[in-house]
Coordinates of C-alpha atoms in Angstrom, one line a residue:
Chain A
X1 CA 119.6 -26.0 133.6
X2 CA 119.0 -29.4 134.5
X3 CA 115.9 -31.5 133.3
X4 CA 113.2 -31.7 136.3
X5 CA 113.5 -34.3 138.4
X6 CA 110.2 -36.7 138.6
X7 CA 109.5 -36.1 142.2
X8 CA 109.0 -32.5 141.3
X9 CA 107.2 -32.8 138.2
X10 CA 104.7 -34.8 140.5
X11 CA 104.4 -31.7 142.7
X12 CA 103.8 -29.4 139.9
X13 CA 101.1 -31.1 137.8
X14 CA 98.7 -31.5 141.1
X15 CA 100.1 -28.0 141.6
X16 CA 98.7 -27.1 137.7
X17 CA 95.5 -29.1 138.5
X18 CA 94.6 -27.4 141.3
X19 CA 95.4 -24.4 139.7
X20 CA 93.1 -25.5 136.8
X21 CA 89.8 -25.7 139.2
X22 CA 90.6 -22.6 140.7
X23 CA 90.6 -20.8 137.4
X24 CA 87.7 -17.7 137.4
X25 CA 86.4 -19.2 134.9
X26 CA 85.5 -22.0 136.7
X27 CA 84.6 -19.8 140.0
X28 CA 81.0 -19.6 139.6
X29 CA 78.2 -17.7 141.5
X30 CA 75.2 -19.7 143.2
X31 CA 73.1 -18.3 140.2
X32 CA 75.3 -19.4 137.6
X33 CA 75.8 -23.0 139.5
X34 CA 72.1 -23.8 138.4
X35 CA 72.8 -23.0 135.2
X36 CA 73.3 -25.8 132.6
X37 CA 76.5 -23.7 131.2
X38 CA 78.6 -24.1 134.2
X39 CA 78.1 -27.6 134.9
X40 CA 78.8 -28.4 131.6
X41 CA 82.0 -25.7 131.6
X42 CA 82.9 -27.9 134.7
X43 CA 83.0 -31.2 133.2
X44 CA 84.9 -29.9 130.3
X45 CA 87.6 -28.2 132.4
X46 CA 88.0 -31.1 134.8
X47 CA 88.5 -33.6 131.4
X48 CA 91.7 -31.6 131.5
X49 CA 93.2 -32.7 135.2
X50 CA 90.5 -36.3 135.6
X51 CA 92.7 -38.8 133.6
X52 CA 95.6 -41.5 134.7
X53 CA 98.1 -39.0 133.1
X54 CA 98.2 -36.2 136.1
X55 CA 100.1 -39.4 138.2
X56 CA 102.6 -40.3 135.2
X57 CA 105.6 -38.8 137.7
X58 CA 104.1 -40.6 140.5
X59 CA 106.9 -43.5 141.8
X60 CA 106.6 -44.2 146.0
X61 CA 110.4 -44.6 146.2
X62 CA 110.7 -41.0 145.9
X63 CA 108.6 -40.3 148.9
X64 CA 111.2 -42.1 151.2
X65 CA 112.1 -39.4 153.1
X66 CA 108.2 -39.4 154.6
X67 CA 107.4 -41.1 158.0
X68 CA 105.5 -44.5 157.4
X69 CA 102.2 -42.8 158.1
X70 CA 102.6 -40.0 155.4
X71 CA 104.0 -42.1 152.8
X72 CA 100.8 -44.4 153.2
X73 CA 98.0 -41.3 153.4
X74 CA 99.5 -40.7 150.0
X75 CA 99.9 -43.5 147.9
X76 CA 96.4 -44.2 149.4
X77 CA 95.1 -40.9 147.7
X78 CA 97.2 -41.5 144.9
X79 CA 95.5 -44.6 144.2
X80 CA 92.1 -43.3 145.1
X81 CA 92.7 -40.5 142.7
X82 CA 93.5 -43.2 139.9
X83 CA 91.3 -46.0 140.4
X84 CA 88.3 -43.1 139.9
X85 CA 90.5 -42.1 137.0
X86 CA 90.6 -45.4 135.1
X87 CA 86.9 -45.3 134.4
X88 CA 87.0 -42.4 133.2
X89 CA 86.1 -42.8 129.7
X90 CA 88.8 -41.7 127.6
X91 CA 86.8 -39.9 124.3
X92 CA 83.7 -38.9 125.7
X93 CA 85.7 -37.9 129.1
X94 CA 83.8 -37.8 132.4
X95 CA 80.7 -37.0 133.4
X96 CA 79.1 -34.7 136.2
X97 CA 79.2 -36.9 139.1
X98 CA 83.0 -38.5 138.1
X99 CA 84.4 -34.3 138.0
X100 CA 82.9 -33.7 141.1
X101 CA 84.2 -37.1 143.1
X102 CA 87.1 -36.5 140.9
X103 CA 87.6 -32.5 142.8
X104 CA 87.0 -33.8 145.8
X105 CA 90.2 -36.4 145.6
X106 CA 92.3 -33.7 143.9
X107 CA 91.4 -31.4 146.7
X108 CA 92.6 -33.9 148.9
X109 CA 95.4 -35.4 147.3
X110 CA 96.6 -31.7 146.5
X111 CA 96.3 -30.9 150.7
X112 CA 99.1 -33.7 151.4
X113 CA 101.2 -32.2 148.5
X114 CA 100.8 -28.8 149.8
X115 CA 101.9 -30.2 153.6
X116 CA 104.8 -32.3 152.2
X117 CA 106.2 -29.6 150.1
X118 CA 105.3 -26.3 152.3
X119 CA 107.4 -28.6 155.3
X120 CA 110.2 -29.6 153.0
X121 CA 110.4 -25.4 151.9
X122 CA 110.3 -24.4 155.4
X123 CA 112.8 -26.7 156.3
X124 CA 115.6 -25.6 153.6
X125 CA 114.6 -21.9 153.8
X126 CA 115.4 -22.4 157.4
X127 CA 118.5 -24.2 156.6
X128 CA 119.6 -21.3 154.3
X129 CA 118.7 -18.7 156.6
X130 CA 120.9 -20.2 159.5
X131 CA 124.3 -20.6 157.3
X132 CA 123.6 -16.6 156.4
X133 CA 122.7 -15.7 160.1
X134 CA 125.8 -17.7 161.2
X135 CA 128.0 -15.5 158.6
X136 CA 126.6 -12.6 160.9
X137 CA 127.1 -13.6 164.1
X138 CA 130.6 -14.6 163.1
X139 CA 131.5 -11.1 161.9
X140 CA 129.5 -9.2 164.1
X141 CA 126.7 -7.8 161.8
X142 CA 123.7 -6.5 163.4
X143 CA 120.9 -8.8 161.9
X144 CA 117.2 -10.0 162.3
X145 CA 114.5 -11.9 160.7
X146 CA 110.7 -12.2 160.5
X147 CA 108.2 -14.8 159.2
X148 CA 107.2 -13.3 155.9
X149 CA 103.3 -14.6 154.9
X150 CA 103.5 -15.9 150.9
X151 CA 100.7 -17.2 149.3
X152 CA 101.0 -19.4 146.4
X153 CA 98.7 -21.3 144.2
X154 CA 98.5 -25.2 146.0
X155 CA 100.3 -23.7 148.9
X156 CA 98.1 -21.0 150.5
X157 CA 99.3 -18.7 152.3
X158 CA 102.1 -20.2 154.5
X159 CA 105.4 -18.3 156.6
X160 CA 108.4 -18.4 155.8
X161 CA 111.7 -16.4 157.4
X162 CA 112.9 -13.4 155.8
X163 CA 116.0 -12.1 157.0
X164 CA 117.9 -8.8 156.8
X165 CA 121.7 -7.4 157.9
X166 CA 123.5 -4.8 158.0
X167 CA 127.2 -5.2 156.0
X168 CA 128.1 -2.0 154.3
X169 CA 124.9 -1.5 153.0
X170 CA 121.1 -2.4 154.7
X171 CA 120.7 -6.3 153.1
X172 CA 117.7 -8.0 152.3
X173 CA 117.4 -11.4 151.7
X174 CA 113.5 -12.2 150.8
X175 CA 111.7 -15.1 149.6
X176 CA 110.0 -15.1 146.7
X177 CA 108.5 -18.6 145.9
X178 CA 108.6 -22.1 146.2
X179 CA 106.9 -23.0 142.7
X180 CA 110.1 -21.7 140.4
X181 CA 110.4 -22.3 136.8
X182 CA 113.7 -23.7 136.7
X183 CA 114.1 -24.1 140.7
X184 CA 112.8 -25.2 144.0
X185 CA 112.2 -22.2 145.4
X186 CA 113.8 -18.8 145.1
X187 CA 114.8 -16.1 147.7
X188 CA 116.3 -12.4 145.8
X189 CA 119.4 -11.4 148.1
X190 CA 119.4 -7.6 147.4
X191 CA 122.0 -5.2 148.6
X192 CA 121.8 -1.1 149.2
X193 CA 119.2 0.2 147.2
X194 CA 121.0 0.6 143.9
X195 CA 118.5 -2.1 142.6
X196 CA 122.0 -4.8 142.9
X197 CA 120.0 -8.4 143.4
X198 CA 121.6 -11.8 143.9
X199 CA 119.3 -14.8 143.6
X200 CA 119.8 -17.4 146.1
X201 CA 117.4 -20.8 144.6
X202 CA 117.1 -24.4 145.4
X203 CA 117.8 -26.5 142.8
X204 CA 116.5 -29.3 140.9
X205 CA 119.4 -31.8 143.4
X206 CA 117.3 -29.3 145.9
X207 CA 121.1 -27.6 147.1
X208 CA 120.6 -24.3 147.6
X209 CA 122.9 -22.1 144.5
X210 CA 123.9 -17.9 144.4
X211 CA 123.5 -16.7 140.8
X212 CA 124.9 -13.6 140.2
X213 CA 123.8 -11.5 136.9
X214 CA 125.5 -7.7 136.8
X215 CA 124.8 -6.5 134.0
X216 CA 125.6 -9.1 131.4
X217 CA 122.5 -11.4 130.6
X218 CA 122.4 -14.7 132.5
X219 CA 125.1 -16.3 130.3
X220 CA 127.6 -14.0 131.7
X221 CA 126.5 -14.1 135.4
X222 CA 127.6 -16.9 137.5
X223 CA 126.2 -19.8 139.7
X224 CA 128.0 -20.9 142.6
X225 CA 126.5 -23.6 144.9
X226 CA 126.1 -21.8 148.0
X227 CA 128.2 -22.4 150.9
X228 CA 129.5 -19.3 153.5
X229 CA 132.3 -18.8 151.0
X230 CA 130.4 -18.2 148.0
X231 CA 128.1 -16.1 150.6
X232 CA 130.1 -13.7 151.5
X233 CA 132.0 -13.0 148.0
X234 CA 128.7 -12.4 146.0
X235 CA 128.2 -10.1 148.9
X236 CA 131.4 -8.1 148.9
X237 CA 131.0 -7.6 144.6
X238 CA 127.6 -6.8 145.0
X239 CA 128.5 -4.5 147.8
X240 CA 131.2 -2.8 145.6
X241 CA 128.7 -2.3 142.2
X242 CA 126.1 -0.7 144.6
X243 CA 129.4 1.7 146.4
X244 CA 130.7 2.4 143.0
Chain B
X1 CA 118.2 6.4 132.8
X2 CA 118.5 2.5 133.0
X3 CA 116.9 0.2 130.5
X4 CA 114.8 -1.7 132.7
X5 CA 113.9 2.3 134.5
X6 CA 112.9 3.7 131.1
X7 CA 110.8 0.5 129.7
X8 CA 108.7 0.8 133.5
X9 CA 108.6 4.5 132.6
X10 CA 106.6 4.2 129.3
X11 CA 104.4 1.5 131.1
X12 CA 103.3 4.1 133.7
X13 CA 102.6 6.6 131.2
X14 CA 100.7 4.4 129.8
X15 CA 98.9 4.1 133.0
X16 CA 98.6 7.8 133.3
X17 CA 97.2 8.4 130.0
X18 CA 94.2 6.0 130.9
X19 CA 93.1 8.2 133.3
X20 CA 93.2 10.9 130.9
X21 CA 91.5 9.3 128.6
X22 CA 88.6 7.9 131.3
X23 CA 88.1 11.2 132.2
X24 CA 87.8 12.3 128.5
X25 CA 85.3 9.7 128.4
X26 CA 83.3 10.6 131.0
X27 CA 83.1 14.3 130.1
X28 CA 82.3 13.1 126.5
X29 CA 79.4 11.2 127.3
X30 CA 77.9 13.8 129.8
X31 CA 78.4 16.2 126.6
X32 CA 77.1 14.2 124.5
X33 CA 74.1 13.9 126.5
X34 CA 73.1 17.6 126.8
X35 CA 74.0 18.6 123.1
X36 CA 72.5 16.5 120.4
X37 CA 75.1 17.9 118.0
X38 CA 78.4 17.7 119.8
X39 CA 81.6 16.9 117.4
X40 CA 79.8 17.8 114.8
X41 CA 82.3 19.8 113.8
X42 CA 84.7 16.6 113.9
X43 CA 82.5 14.5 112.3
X44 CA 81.6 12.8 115.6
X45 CA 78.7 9.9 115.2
X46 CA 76.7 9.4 118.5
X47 CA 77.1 5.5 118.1
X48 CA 81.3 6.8 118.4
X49 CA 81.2 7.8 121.1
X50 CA 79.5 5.2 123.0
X51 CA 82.5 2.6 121.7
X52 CA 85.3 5.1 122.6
X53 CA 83.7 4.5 125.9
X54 CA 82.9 1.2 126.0
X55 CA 86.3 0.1 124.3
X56 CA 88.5 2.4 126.2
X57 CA 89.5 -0.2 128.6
X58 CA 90.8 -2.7 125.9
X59 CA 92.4 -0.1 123.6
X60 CA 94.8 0.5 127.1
X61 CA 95.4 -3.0 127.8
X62 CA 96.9 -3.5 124.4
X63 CA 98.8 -0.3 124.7
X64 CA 100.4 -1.5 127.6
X65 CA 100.8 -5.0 126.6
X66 CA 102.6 -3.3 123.5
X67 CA 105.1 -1.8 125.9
X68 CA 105.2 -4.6 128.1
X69 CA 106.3 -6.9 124.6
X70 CA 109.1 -4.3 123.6
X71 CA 110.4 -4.0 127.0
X72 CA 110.7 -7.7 126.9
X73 CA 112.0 -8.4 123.4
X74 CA 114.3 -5.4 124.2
X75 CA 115.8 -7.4 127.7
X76 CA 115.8 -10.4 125.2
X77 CA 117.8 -9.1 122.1
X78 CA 119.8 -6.1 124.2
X79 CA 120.5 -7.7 128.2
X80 CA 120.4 -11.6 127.2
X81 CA 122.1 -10.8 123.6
X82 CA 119.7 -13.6 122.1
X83 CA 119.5 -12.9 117.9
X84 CA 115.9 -15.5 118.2
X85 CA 112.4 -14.2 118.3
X86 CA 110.3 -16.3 120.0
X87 CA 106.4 -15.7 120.1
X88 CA 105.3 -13.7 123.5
X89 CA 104.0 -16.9 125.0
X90 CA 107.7 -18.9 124.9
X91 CA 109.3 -15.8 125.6
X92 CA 107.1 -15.4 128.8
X93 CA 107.0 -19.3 129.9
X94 CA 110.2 -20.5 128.6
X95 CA 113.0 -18.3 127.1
X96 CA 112.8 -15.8 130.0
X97 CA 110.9 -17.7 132.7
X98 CA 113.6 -20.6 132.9
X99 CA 116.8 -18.7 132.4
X100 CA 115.3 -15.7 135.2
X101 CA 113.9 -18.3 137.3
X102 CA 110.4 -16.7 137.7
X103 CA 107.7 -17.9 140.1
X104 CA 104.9 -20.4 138.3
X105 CA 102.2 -17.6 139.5
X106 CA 103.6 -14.9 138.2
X107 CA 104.5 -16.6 135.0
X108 CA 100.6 -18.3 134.4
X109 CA 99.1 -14.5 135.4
X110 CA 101.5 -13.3 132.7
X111 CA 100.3 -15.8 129.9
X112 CA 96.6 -14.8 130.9
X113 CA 97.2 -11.2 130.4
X114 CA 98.8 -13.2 126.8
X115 CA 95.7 -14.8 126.0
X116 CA 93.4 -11.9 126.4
X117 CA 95.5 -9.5 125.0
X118 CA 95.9 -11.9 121.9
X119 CA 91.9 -12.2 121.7
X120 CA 91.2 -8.7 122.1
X121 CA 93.3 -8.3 118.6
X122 CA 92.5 -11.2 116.8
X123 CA 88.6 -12.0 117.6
X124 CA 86.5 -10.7 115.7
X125 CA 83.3 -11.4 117.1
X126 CA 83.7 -10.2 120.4
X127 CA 83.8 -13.9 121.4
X128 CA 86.5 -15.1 123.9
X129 CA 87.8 -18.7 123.6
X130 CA 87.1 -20.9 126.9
X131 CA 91.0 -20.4 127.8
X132 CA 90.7 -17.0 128.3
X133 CA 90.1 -14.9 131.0
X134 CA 89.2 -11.6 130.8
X135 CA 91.7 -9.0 133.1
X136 CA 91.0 -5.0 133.7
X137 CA 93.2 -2.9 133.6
X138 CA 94.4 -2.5 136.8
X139 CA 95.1 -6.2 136.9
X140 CA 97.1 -6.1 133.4
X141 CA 99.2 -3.3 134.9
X142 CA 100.2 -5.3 137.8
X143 CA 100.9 -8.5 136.3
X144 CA 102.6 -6.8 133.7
X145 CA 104.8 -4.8 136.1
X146 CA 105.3 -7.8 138.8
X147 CA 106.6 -9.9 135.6
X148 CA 108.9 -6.9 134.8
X149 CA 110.4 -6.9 138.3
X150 CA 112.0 -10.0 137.8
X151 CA 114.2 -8.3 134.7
X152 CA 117.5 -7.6 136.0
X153 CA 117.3 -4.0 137.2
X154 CA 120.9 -3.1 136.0
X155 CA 120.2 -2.9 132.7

């Protein structure tokens, strides 16, 4: 597996930032609000996520693929994030008012993450989808899909197709997440109902790869980046395993 | 029976047993309240029954979680052939997590079911650290499981 690239390191440390005020911990009732404990929980939690390091993997040039008008909302709430960041003092960490003008720039900074990367998901899931629905039409397999909801931390809830066929066996091919250890997202291809599953992920160069694992640990299974080809052989093996 | 069949097996009985043993609970403390004496004959202290009852809840997350570990390190040394034993947490985040490609979520629930599992055993003064957060058991069961799912089935 290959190092993560710095775009998507970005991604996931707002993602784990986010993720860090959102913790039930810090979910407090109105009551427990006026108390002097949850303030002070607060402040400690957000000396975590309020410091210069959460935009180490930050670098523009990899946000070139945005239109003019993203790319500036960004690196405007990048640097709005920062500049708040920077006086933050660096042993005592910050105080009240800095954690709470601090949420309120993650919150915002983490809403054009979640648009950028919820659109860019869509887009390749959509991509994927297509090459497997054309691999249908092509030999005449009765198929459909639907807009599955998902929610994941950062993300929400947001859809996303899900798309099933009929080979020899009743095929499922079913998103799981965009936020993958390892991956870009992940979709589980699984055939009959012999518990046979292929998974179809994005990788880290964001092309979309089939790993097949039958029975052997993942050093005996195989990768293959995906293309119709390597589509419709996974299928046909895991298609014999679930006949045999 | 498949590996990955038989280790979800021993989870739900786990599961099962809990509702036993809530039940027992119940009927225990309505006992208790109408005869003064009850388990006497057992050597049955008031004082233990109220902590069978008040404990129960933890006692069955840790038997789970001791189920949910052997079904892991039994995918790790058995299905992945690995001869290492690395501690819960890397096996969770890392060893399995990378190679299985799990969703972030579902690995971050997993290490919180971990941490409170861990300070259920270790603390001993009923105090939990700030980085945990406490889970029922229903929860447990379900992250537990929902971790398991992405075991390779054929196994």
């Amino acid at each position: 597996m290959s190092d993560m690239p710095r775009r998507e390191r970005f991604f996931q440390d707002i993602r784990g930032a986010v993720a860090e005020t959102h913790r039930p911990a810090i979910v407090t009732s109105g009551a427990q609000l006026l108390s002097g404990r949850a303030v002070e929980s607060f402040v400690q939690q957000s000396h975590a996520w309020l410091n210069p390091g959460l935009l180490l993997a930050y670098d523009s040039t990899d946000f070139e693929n945005l239109s003019r008008e993203e790319l500036g909302e960004l690196a405007e709430s990048v640097n709005d994030f920062r500049t708040l960041a920077d006086t933050v003092h660096l042993q005592s960490g910050p105080t009240y008012s800095q954690s709470k003008e601090g949420l309120a720039k993650l919150e915002s900074l983490g809403e054009l993450v979640k648009r950028i990367v919820v659109k860019e998901w869509q887009d390749a899931a959509r991509w994927l989808i297509n090459e497997i629905q054309s691999v249908c039409v092509d030999r005449k397999l009765p198929h459909r899909y639907i807009e599955k909801k998902i929610t994941e931390s950062l993300l929400g809830e947001y859809a996303i197709p899900q798309f099933m066929f009929r080979s020899k066996q009743p095929v499922e091919v079913v998103p799981l997440a965009r936020f993958v250890v390892g991956a870009c997202g992940l979709y589980d291809m699984a055939v009959g109902m012999g518990g046979y599953v292929a998974s179809l992920f994005r990788d880290y160069d964001l092309t979309w790869q089939i790993h097949i694992d039958v029975g052997g640990g993942v050093e005996k299974g195989r990768t293959l980046k995906f293309d119709k080809e390597a589509f419709i052989s996974t299928l046909n093996e895991l298609e014999e395993l679930s006949d045999a | 029976m498949p590996k990955h069949k038989l280790r979800v097996a021993r989870m739900e009985k786990v599961a099962e047993e809990y509702k036993a043993a809530q039940s027992a609970a119940e009927l225990l403390q309505r006992k208790l309240q109408i005869e003064i004496d009850f388990g006497h004959d057992f050597g049955l202290q008031r004082q233990g029954g109220r902590d069978f009852r008040a404990n129960l809840e933890s006692t069955y997350i840790v038997r789970l979680y001791a189920e949910f570990e052997a079904g892991l390190r039994d995918y790790w040394q058995n299905h992945e052939q690995k001869g290492t034993k690395p501690g819960m947490s890397q096996l969770v985040t890392e060893s399995l997590a990378s190679r299985l490609r799990i969703p972030n979520d579902i690995v971050e629930d997993t290490i919180r079911v971990v941490r409170y599992r861990n300070s259920l055993v270790h603390e001993i003064d009923d105090q939990i650290g700030p980085d945990v957060v406490p889970c029922s058991f229903g929860e447990t069961k379900k992250i537990v499981r929902t971790y398991f799912s992405r075991l390779n089935r054929v196994w």
